[in-house]
Coordinates of C-alpha atoms in Angstrom, one line a residue:
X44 CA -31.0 -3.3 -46.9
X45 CA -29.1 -6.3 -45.7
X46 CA -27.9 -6.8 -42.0
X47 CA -24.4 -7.6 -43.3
X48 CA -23.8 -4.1 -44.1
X49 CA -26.3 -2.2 -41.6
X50 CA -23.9 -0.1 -38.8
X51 CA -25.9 0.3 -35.8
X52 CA -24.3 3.2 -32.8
X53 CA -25.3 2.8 -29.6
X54 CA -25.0 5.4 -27.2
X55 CA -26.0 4.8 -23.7
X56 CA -24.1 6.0 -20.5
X57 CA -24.7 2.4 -19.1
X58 CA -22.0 0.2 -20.4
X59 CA -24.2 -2.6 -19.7
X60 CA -26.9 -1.7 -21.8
X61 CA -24.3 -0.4 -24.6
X62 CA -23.0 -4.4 -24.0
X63 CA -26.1 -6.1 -24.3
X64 CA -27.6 -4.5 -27.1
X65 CA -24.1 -4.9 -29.3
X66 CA -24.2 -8.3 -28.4
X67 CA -27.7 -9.1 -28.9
X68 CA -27.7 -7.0 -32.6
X69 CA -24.3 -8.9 -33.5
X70 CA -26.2 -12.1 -33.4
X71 CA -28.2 -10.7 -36.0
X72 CA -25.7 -9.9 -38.7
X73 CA -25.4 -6.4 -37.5
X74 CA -22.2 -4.2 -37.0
X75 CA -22.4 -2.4 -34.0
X76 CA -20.3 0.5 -32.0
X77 CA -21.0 1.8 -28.7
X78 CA -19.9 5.1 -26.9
X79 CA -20.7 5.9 -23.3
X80 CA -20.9 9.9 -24.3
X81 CA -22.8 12.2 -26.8
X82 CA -19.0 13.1 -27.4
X83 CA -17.9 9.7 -28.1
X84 CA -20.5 9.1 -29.8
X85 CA -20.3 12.3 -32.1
X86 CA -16.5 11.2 -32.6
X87 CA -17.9 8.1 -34.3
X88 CA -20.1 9.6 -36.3
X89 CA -17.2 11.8 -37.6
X90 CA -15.8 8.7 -38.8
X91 CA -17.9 6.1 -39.9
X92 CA -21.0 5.4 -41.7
X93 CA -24.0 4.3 -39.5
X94 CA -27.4 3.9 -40.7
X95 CA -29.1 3.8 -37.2
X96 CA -28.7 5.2 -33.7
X97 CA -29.7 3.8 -30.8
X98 CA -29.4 6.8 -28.1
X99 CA -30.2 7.6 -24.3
X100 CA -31.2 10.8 -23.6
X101 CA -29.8 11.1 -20.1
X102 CA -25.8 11.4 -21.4
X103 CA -23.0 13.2 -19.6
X104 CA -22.3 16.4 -21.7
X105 CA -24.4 16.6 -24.7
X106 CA -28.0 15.4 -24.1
X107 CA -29.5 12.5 -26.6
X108 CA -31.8 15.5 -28.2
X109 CA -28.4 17.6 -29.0
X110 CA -26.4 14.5 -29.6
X111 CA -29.0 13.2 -32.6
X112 CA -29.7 16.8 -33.9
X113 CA -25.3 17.1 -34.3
X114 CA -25.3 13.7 -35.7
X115 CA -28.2 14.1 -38.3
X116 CA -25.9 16.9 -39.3
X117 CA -22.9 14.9 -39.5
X118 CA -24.6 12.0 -41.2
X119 CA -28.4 12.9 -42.5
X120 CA -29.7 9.9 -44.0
X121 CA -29.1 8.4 -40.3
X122 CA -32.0 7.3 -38.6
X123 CA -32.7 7.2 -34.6
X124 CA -34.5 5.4 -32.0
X125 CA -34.6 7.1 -28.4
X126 CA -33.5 4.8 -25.4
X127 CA -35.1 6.1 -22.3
X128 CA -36.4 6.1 -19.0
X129 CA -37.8 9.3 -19.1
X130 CA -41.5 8.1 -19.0
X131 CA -42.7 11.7 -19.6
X132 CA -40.2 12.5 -22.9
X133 CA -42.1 14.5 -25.7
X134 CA -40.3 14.5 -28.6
X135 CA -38.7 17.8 -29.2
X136 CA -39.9 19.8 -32.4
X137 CA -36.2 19.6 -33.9
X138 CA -36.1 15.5 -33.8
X139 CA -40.3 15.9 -35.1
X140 CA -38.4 17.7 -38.1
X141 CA -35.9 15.2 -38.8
X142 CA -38.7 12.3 -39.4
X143 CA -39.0 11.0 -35.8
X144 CA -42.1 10.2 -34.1
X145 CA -43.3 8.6 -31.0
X146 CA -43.2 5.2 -32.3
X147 CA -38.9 5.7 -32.4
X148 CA -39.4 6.0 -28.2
X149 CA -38.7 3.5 -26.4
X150 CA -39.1 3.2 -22.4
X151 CA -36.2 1.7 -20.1
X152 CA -36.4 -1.5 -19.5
X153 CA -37.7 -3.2 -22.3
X154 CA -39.6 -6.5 -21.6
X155 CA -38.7 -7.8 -25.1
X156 CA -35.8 -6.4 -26.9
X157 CA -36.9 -7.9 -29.9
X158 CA -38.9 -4.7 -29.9
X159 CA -36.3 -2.7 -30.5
X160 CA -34.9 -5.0 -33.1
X161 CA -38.1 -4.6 -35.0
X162 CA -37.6 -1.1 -34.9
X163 CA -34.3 -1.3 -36.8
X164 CA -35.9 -3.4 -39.3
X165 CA -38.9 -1.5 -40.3
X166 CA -36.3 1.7 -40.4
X167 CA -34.4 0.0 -42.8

């Protein structure tokens, strides 16, 4: 799949982070949204295609376990990487079921955010 039409949301209650990685994905071809909320980012999903998800799983409201179990449902050939600094997270049997595994976990901060960007790729 080419970059050029690769959607990435990012979903992050730090609109720093949210910033950074849109910027830093941009120069890479990719389209990017953000949303500050499980509910904003829910409301995206609702109305445009993403192929990936880039999500926190400290949100206010929804948690980033609820938020990517309501998107899958929304969108199910989406894909997700968990953004966290939870260094104890366990994936949860319902993201296990949906494909994920510990290699889509990622601890806050990254050293090298080209990590993540290989990530993307090999999702793709």
């Amino acid at each position: 799949m080419s970059t050029t039409s690769t959607h990435i949301l990012i979903v992050d209650d730090e609109r720093a982070i949210c910033e950074s990685f849109a910027n830093f994905f941009d120069d890479f071809g990719y389209e990017t949204s953000i949303a500050e909320s499980g509910e904003q980012g829910l409301e995206l999903v609702s109305q445009h295609p993403f192929e990936i998800g880039i999500i926190d799983l400290r949100l206010p409201g929804i948690d980033g376990d609820t938020f990517i179990q309501q998107a899958h449902k929304i969108q199910n050939h989406m894909h997700f990487l968990i953004y966290t600094g939870s260094v104890d997270y366990q994936l949860t049997p319902p993201l296990r079921t949906l494909g994920m595994t510990d290699a889509h976990i990622f601890q806050k901060p990254l050293k090298d955010i080209n990590i993540l960007l290989n990530a993307v790729q090999e999702l793709l």
